[in-house]
Amino acid sequence: MGRKPLVGISLKIYQNKIAEAVNYAQSISQLTNGETDLELFILPSMGVIYPVAQALHNRENVIGLGAQNIAPLANGALTGEFSIESLVDLQGHYVEIGHYERRTYFHEDDELINQKIQLTLKNQLVPLLCIGEAQQTTGAELKTVFKKILAADLANISPAQLATLIIAYEPYWAIGKAAAAKASYVAVAHTMIREALAELIGPTADNVRIIYGGSVSKDTAGSLVNNPNVDGVFVGRFGHDPQNFAEIVQIVKQVKLQAN
Ligand code: PGA
């Protein structure tokens, strides 16, 4: 089953000014110019999503655009929210849903996350669903945790609709830290996620790309993706330097292409 490897970055609310965000997007676009073996994406800080979209369109680049969050409704009385209609208009492609910070600081529950996934699919965009466990957990128990989250987040969605789904495995305890989770732990977790997913949605689980996020750096990216169930990485702080992001892309490419 050929799942295209992915490397993406969320800028959270870093690089919030137009010039710095546009510079960053242009730099990574230049440094990864012409990349076709991997799928690349950027989720800019929401306030600068429009200029970043423009900058990316102008360069005929290969980096896809996405949003870090959307409202659960396409339009209406939801003060302060960001509508998927805007993202569609900007030719965005990815919607990050259920990040640890959204679940924790903004109290997003599985029902809300499920609504956002359904809305994303209805608009033919790609949901990037983040899941993770609060504390390091061993094999079988991990699978139970993932199955519970996935069953709730993907409720009432047919397997056929989920072929484009991307899951970002982001253990809560590895986000914002000095180093990523150990590659051996991540390999087990990704295998558990794919097994749990197969039990819920059947063979479509083979199409779903599962990427790792949480303190990924150029030092750890290679070992993290060195497993068939790890389809790429979701980068944060350690990709803020465009050179580092581009290096991570190269490292992932080497490991994944070698494996095929
Ligand atoms: P981090 O962010 O790499 O800065 O930990 C990753 C994430 O939260 O997606």
mmCIF file of C-alpha atoms and ligand atoms in Angstrom:
data_model
loop_
_atom_site.group_PDB
_atom_site.id
_atom_site.type_symbol
_atom_site.label_atom_id
_atom_site.label_comp_id
_atom_site.label_asym_id
_atom_site.label_seq_id
_atom_site.Cartn_x
_atom_site.Cartn_y
_atom_site.Cartn_z
ATOM 1 C CA MET A 1 0.000 0.000 0.000
ATOM 2 C CA GLY A 2 1.675 3.202 -1.127
ATOM 3 C CA ARG A 3 1.174 5.917 1.413
ATOM 4 C CA LYS A 4 2.970 9.097 0.387
ATOM 5 C CA PRO A 5 5.268 10.293 3.191
ATOM 6 C CA LEU A 6 4.380 13.612 4.736
ATOM 7 C CA VAL A 7 6.259 16.369 6.516
ATOM 8 C CA GLY A 8 4.317 19.311 7.876
ATOM 9 C CA ILE A 9 4.746 22.167 10.273
ATOM 10 C CA SER A 10 2.357 24.067 12.490
ATOM 11 C CA LEU A 11 3.515 27.524 13.458
ATOM 12 C CA LYS A 12 0.970 27.703 16.311
ATOM 13 C CA ILE A 13 1.082 31.409 17.216
ATOM 14 C CA TYR A 14 4.722 31.901 16.373
ATOM 15 C CA GLN A 15 5.653 34.061 13.353
ATOM 16 C CA ASN A 16 2.536 36.184 13.646
ATOM 17 C CA LYS A 17 3.647 39.152 11.581
ATOM 18 C CA ILE A 18 3.068 39.223 7.858
ATOM 19 C CA ALA A 19 6.704 39.734 6.838
ATOM 20 C CA GLU A 20 8.137 37.002 9.042
ATOM 21 C CA ALA A 21 5.463 34.450 8.158
ATOM 22 C CA VAL A 22 5.748 35.168 4.430
ATOM 23 C CA ASN A 23 9.549 35.014 4.623
ATOM 24 C CA TYR A 24 9.395 31.710 6.399
ATOM 25 C CA ALA A 25 6.935 30.210 3.908
ATOM 26 C CA GLN A 26 8.983 31.467 0.967
ATOM 27 C CA SER A 27 12.191 30.121 2.462
ATOM 28 C CA ILE A 28 10.895 26.609 3.042
ATOM 29 C CA SER A 29 9.269 26.687 -0.371
ATOM 30 C CA GLN A 30 12.603 27.599 -1.973
ATOM 31 C CA LEU A 31 14.621 25.112 0.065
ATOM 32 C CA THR A 32 12.293 22.231 -0.775
ATOM 33 C CA ASN A 33 11.740 23.359 -4.331
ATOM 34 C CA GLY A 34 10.436 20.689 -6.657
ATOM 35 C CA GLU A 35 9.966 18.037 -3.984
ATOM 36 C CA THR A 36 7.462 15.496 -5.285
ATOM 37 C CA ASP A 37 8.306 12.306 -3.412
ATOM 38 C CA LEU A 38 6.986 13.766 -0.196
ATOM 39 C CA GLU A 39 3.868 15.754 0.625
ATOM 40 C CA LEU A 40 4.654 18.952 2.535
ATOM 41 C CA PHE A 41 2.392 21.351 4.375
ATOM 42 C CA ILE A 42 2.388 24.453 6.514
ATOM 43 C CA LEU A 43 -0.218 25.592 9.021
ATOM 44 C CA PRO A 44 0.554 29.273 9.617
ATOM 45 C CA SER A 45 -0.549 31.331 12.558
ATOM 46 C CA MET A 46 -4.207 32.080 11.731
ATOM 47 C CA GLY A 47 -3.850 35.869 11.497
ATOM 48 C CA VAL A 48 -1.355 35.599 8.638
ATOM 49 C CA ILE A 49 -2.912 32.746 6.741
ATOM 50 C CA TYR A 50 -4.001 34.997 3.864
ATOM 51 C CA PRO A 51 -0.583 36.520 3.048
ATOM 52 C CA VAL A 52 1.051 33.115 3.430
ATOM 53 C CA ALA A 53 -1.515 31.616 1.037
ATOM 54 C CA GLN A 54 -0.730 34.373 -1.461
ATOM 55 C CA ALA A 55 3.017 33.885 -1.090
ATOM 56 C CA LEU A 56 2.701 30.159 -1.677
ATOM 57 C CA HIS A 57 0.454 30.561 -4.707
ATOM 58 C CA ASN A 58 2.824 33.038 -6.255
ATOM 59 C CA ARG A 59 5.738 30.640 -6.126
ATOM 60 C CA GLU A 60 4.019 27.631 -7.673
ATOM 61 C CA ASN A 61 5.431 25.812 -4.721
ATOM 62 C CA VAL A 62 4.746 22.289 -3.562
ATOM 63 C CA ILE A 63 3.851 23.171 0.006
ATOM 64 C CA GLY A 64 0.208 22.691 0.899
ATOM 65 C CA LEU A 65 -1.636 25.122 3.121
ATOM 66 C CA GLY A 66 -3.790 24.302 6.104
ATOM 67 C CA ALA A 67 -5.441 25.765 9.176
ATOM 68 C CA GLN A 68 -4.747 24.877 12.787
ATOM 69 C CA ASN A 69 -8.430 24.887 13.650
ATOM 70 C CA ILE A 70 -11.874 25.540 12.203
ATOM 71 C CA ALA A 71 -15.268 26.299 13.663
ATOM 72 C CA PRO A 72 -17.646 23.336 13.795
ATOM 73 C CA LEU A 73 -20.078 25.190 11.499
ATOM 74 C CA ALA A 74 -19.298 26.655 8.092
ATOM 75 C CA ASN A 75 -20.961 29.957 8.973
ATOM 76 C CA GLY A 76 -23.159 31.535 11.594
ATOM 77 C CA ALA A 77 -23.059 33.171 14.988
ATOM 78 C CA LEU A 78 -19.783 31.831 16.379
ATOM 79 C CA THR A 79 -17.896 34.923 17.490
ATOM 80 C CA GLY A 80 -14.142 34.758 17.142
ATOM 81 C CA GLU A 81 -14.015 31.513 15.214
ATOM 82 C CA PHE A 82 -12.395 30.710 11.865
ATOM 83 C CA SER A 83 -14.616 29.351 9.089
ATOM 84 C CA ILE A 84 -13.717 26.529 6.747
ATOM 85 C CA GLU A 85 -15.276 28.677 4.011
ATOM 86 C CA SER A 86 -12.290 31.020 4.311
ATOM 87 C CA LEU A 87 -9.848 28.131 4.090
ATOM 88 C CA VAL A 88 -11.553 26.725 0.991
ATOM 89 C CA ASP A 89 -11.443 30.209 -0.546
ATOM 90 C CA LEU A 90 -7.688 30.413 0.170
ATOM 91 C CA GLN A 91 -7.227 27.041 -1.528
ATOM 92 C CA GLY A 92 -6.199 25.475 1.744
ATOM 93 C CA HIS A 93 -6.163 21.713 1.899
ATOM 94 C CA TYR A 94 -5.546 20.532 5.474
ATOM 95 C CA VAL A 95 -7.440 21.122 8.691
ATOM 96 C CA GLU A 96 -5.721 20.315 11.971
ATOM 97 C CA ILE A 97 -8.292 19.067 14.455
ATOM 98 C CA GLY A 98 -8.024 18.090 18.090
ATOM 99 C CA HIS A 99 -4.488 19.166 18.914
ATOM 100 C CA TYR A 100 -3.558 18.622 22.552
ATOM 101 C CA GLU A 101 -3.588 22.369 23.155
ATOM 102 C CA ARG A 102 -7.137 22.675 21.736
ATOM 103 C CA ARG A 103 -8.364 19.689 23.728
ATOM 104 C CA THR A 104 -6.748 20.897 26.929
ATOM 105 C CA TYR A 105 -6.689 24.703 27.007
ATOM 106 C CA PHE A 106 -9.860 25.192 24.955
ATOM 107 C CA HIS A 107 -11.692 22.161 26.323
ATOM 108 C CA GLU A 108 -12.546 20.651 22.951
ATOM 109 C CA ASP A 109 -14.264 17.323 23.431
ATOM 110 C CA ASP A 110 -14.603 14.355 21.089
ATOM 111 C CA GLU A 111 -18.089 15.403 19.980
ATOM 112 C CA LEU A 112 -16.854 18.808 18.825
ATOM 113 C CA ILE A 113 -13.835 17.216 17.175
ATOM 114 C CA ASN A 114 -16.128 14.789 15.369
ATOM 115 C CA GLN A 115 -18.241 17.694 14.056
ATOM 116 C CA LYS A 116 -15.124 19.419 12.754
ATOM 117 C CA ILE A 117 -13.942 16.261 10.996
ATOM 118 C CA GLN A 118 -17.349 15.814 9.376
ATOM 119 C CA LEU A 119 -17.393 19.432 8.207
ATOM 120 C CA THR A 120 -13.872 19.091 6.797
ATOM 121 C CA LEU A 121 -14.784 15.984 4.831
ATOM 122 C CA LYS A 122 -18.006 17.574 3.572
ATOM 123 C CA ASN A 123 -15.842 20.339 2.111
ATOM 124 C CA GLN A 124 -13.452 17.834 0.520
ATOM 125 C CA LEU A 125 -10.544 18.970 2.654
ATOM 126 C CA VAL A 126 -8.168 16.712 4.546
ATOM 127 C CA PRO A 127 -8.585 16.297 8.305
ATOM 128 C CA LEU A 128 -5.338 16.114 10.262
ATOM 129 C CA LEU A 129 -6.584 14.550 13.458
ATOM 130 C CA CYS A 130 -4.262 14.787 16.463
ATOM 131 C CA ILE A 131 -4.431 12.113 19.115
ATOM 132 C CA GLY A 132 -2.184 11.102 21.969
ATOM 133 C CA GLU A 133 -2.039 9.741 25.481
ATOM 134 C CA ALA A 134 -1.412 11.834 28.567
ATOM 135 C CA GLN A 135 1.245 9.568 30.047
ATOM 136 C CA GLN A 136 3.616 6.940 28.740
ATOM 137 C CA THR A 137 1.680 3.696 28.545
ATOM 138 C CA THR A 138 2.529 0.164 27.490
ATOM 139 C CA GLY A 139 1.404 -1.706 24.342
ATOM 140 C CA ALA A 140 -2.035 -3.242 24.878
ATOM 141 C CA GLU A 141 -3.213 -0.432 27.118
ATOM 142 C CA LEU A 142 -2.130 2.112 24.534
ATOM 143 C CA LYS A 143 -4.279 0.439 21.919
ATOM 144 C CA THR A 144 -7.321 0.660 24.193
ATOM 145 C CA VAL A 145 -6.679 4.366 24.718
ATOM 146 C CA PHE A 146 -6.358 5.021 20.980
ATOM 147 C CA LYS A 147 -9.391 2.938 20.074
ATOM 148 C CA LYS A 148 -11.561 4.866 22.505
ATOM 149 C CA ILE A 149 -10.427 8.243 21.153
ATOM 150 C CA LEU A 150 -10.722 7.166 17.515
ATOM 151 C CA ALA A 151 -14.161 5.605 17.989
ATOM 152 C CA ALA A 152 -15.435 8.883 19.437
ATOM 153 C CA ASP A 153 -13.661 11.241 17.034
ATOM 154 C CA LEU A 154 -14.614 9.254 13.931
ATOM 155 C CA ALA A 155 -18.165 8.324 14.959
ATOM 156 C CA ASN A 156 -20.819 8.321 12.219
ATOM 157 C CA ILE A 157 -18.282 8.677 9.412
ATOM 158 C CA SER A 158 -18.153 5.916 6.815
ATOM 159 C CA PRO A 159 -14.816 4.183 6.170
ATOM 160 C CA ALA A 160 -14.930 5.275 2.513
ATOM 161 C CA GLN A 161 -14.922 8.908 3.623
ATOM 162 C CA LEU A 162 -11.846 8.354 5.752
ATOM 163 C CA ALA A 163 -9.395 7.330 3.036
ATOM 164 C CA THR A 164 -7.815 10.799 3.019
ATOM 165 C CA LEU A 165 -7.592 11.105 6.798
ATOM 166 C CA ILE A 166 -4.219 11.905 8.340
ATOM 167 C CA ILE A 167 -3.583 11.114 11.974
ATOM 168 C CA ALA A 168 -0.909 12.990 13.873
ATOM 169 C CA TYR A 169 0.204 10.913 16.828
ATOM 170 C CA GLU A 170 1.297 13.439 19.411
ATOM 171 C CA PRO A 171 1.849 12.036 22.885
ATOM 172 C CA TYR A 172 0.941 14.855 25.271
ATOM 173 C CA TRP A 173 4.063 14.251 27.328
ATOM 174 C CA ALA A 174 6.354 14.818 24.315
ATOM 175 C CA ILE A 175 4.953 18.155 23.102
ATOM 176 C CA GLY A 176 7.052 21.246 23.803
ATOM 177 C CA LYS A 177 9.921 19.227 25.264
ATOM 178 C CA ALA A 178 13.663 19.114 24.621
ATOM 179 C CA ALA A 179 13.387 15.863 22.666
ATOM 180 C CA ALA A 180 10.824 13.705 20.909
ATOM 181 C CA ALA A 181 9.475 10.417 22.248
ATOM 182 C CA LYS A 182 11.799 7.461 21.658
ATOM 183 C CA ALA A 183 11.561 5.968 18.177
ATOM 184 C CA SER A 184 10.916 2.489 19.599
ATOM 185 C CA TYR A 185 7.958 3.794 21.614
ATOM 186 C CA VAL A 186 6.602 5.680 18.601
ATOM 187 C CA ALA A 187 6.857 2.576 16.402
ATOM 188 C CA VAL A 188 4.711 0.604 18.858
ATOM 189 C CA ALA A 189 2.221 3.466 19.213
ATOM 190 C CA HIS A 190 1.774 3.850 15.458
ATOM 191 C CA THR A 191 1.251 0.129 15.056
ATOM 192 C CA MET A 192 -1.376 0.250 17.823
ATOM 193 C CA ILE A 193 -3.102 3.185 16.145
ATOM 194 C CA ARG A 194 -3.266 1.391 12.813
ATOM 195 C CA GLU A 195 -4.572 -1.772 14.475
ATOM 196 C CA ALA A 196 -7.206 0.148 16.422
ATOM 197 C CA LEU A 197 -8.186 1.974 13.258
ATOM 198 C CA ALA A 198 -8.460 -1.292 11.290
ATOM 199 C CA GLU A 199 -10.801 -2.657 13.945
ATOM 200 C CA LEU A 200 -12.966 0.439 13.563
ATOM 201 C CA ILE A 201 -12.912 1.123 9.814
ATOM 202 C CA GLY A 202 -11.550 -2.044 8.217
ATOM 203 C CA PRO A 203 -9.083 -2.083 5.318
ATOM 204 C CA THR A 204 -9.336 1.688 4.793
ATOM 205 C CA ALA A 205 -6.967 1.913 7.778
ATOM 206 C CA ASP A 206 -4.187 1.005 5.335
ATOM 207 C CA ASN A 207 -4.736 4.258 3.435
ATOM 208 C CA VAL A 208 -4.580 6.484 6.487
ATOM 209 C CA ARG A 209 -1.283 8.226 6.983
ATOM 210 C CA ILE A 210 -0.068 8.374 10.553
ATOM 211 C CA ILE A 211 2.632 10.924 11.296
ATOM 212 C CA TYR A 212 4.468 11.622 14.525
ATOM 213 C CA GLY A 213 4.561 15.020 16.215
ATOM 214 C CA GLY A 214 6.056 16.276 19.484
ATOM 215 C CA SER A 215 9.500 17.905 19.670
ATOM 216 C CA VAL A 216 10.647 16.468 16.328
ATOM 217 C CA SER A 217 14.063 17.754 15.254
ATOM 218 C CA LYS A 218 16.566 16.986 12.530
ATOM 219 C CA ASP A 219 18.368 14.812 15.073
ATOM 220 C CA THR A 220 15.403 12.546 15.704
ATOM 221 C CA ALA A 221 13.377 12.637 12.459
ATOM 222 C CA GLY A 222 15.348 9.842 10.780
ATOM 223 C CA SER A 223 14.944 7.261 13.513
ATOM 224 C CA LEU A 224 11.305 8.249 14.114
ATOM 225 C CA VAL A 225 10.218 7.519 10.545
ATOM 226 C CA ASN A 226 12.271 4.345 10.276
ATOM 227 C CA ASN A 227 9.195 2.151 10.626
ATOM 228 C CA PRO A 228 6.546 1.243 8.027
ATOM 229 C CA ASN A 229 3.715 2.556 10.202
ATOM 230 C CA VAL A 230 5.277 6.005 10.638
ATOM 231 C CA ASP A 231 4.407 7.934 7.485
ATOM 232 C CA GLY A 232 6.158 11.173 8.311
ATOM 233 C CA VAL A 233 6.532 13.882 10.912
ATOM 234 C CA PHE A 234 4.636 16.896 12.136
ATOM 235 C CA VAL A 235 7.163 19.509 13.152
ATOM 236 C CA GLY A 236 6.907 22.364 15.647
ATOM 237 C CA ARG A 237 9.579 24.567 17.225
ATOM 238 C CA PHE A 238 12.548 22.710 15.803
ATOM 239 C CA GLY A 239 11.415 23.592 12.288
ATOM 240 C CA HIS A 240 11.264 27.339 12.887
ATOM 241 C CA ASP A 241 14.618 27.698 11.201
ATOM 242 C CA PRO A 242 13.827 27.070 7.513
ATOM 243 C CA GLN A 243 17.133 25.213 7.064
ATOM 244 C CA ASN A 244 16.198 22.797 9.813
ATOM 245 C CA PHE A 245 12.777 22.191 8.294
ATOM 246 C CA ALA A 246 14.376 21.518 4.897
ATOM 247 C CA GLU A 247 16.880 19.155 6.495
ATOM 248 C CA ILE A 248 14.097 17.234 8.187
ATOM 249 C CA VAL A 249 12.389 16.901 4.791
ATOM 250 C CA GLN A 250 15.591 15.499 3.273
ATOM 251 C CA ILE A 251 16.139 13.071 6.141
ATOM 252 C CA VAL A 252 12.577 11.746 5.987
ATOM 253 C CA LYS A 253 12.861 11.413 2.237
ATOM 254 C CA GLN A 254 16.045 9.382 2.488
ATOM 255 C CA VAL A 255 14.659 6.996 5.073
ATOM 256 C CA LYS A 256 11.266 6.547 3.431
ATOM 257 C CA LEU A 257 12.527 6.123 -0.110
ATOM 258 C CA GLN A 258 15.147 3.646 0.983
ATOM 259 C CA ALA A 259 12.441 1.610 2.683
ATOM 260 C CA ASN A 260 10.376 1.293 -0.517
HETATM 261 P P1 PGA B 1 6.709 20.934 19.216
HETATM 262 O O1 PGA B 1 5.219 21.039 18.656
HETATM 263 O O2 PGA B 1 7.524 20.208 18.168
HETATM 264 O O3 PGA B 1 7.152 22.337 19.383
HETATM 265 O O4 PGA B 1 6.640 20.140 20.473
HETATM 266 C C1 PGA B 1 4.641 19.932 18.038
HETATM 267 C C2 PGA B 1 3.146 20.016 18.049
HETATM 268 O O5 PGA B 1 2.563 20.354 19.087
HETATM 269 O O6 PGA B 1 2.529 19.732 17.007
#
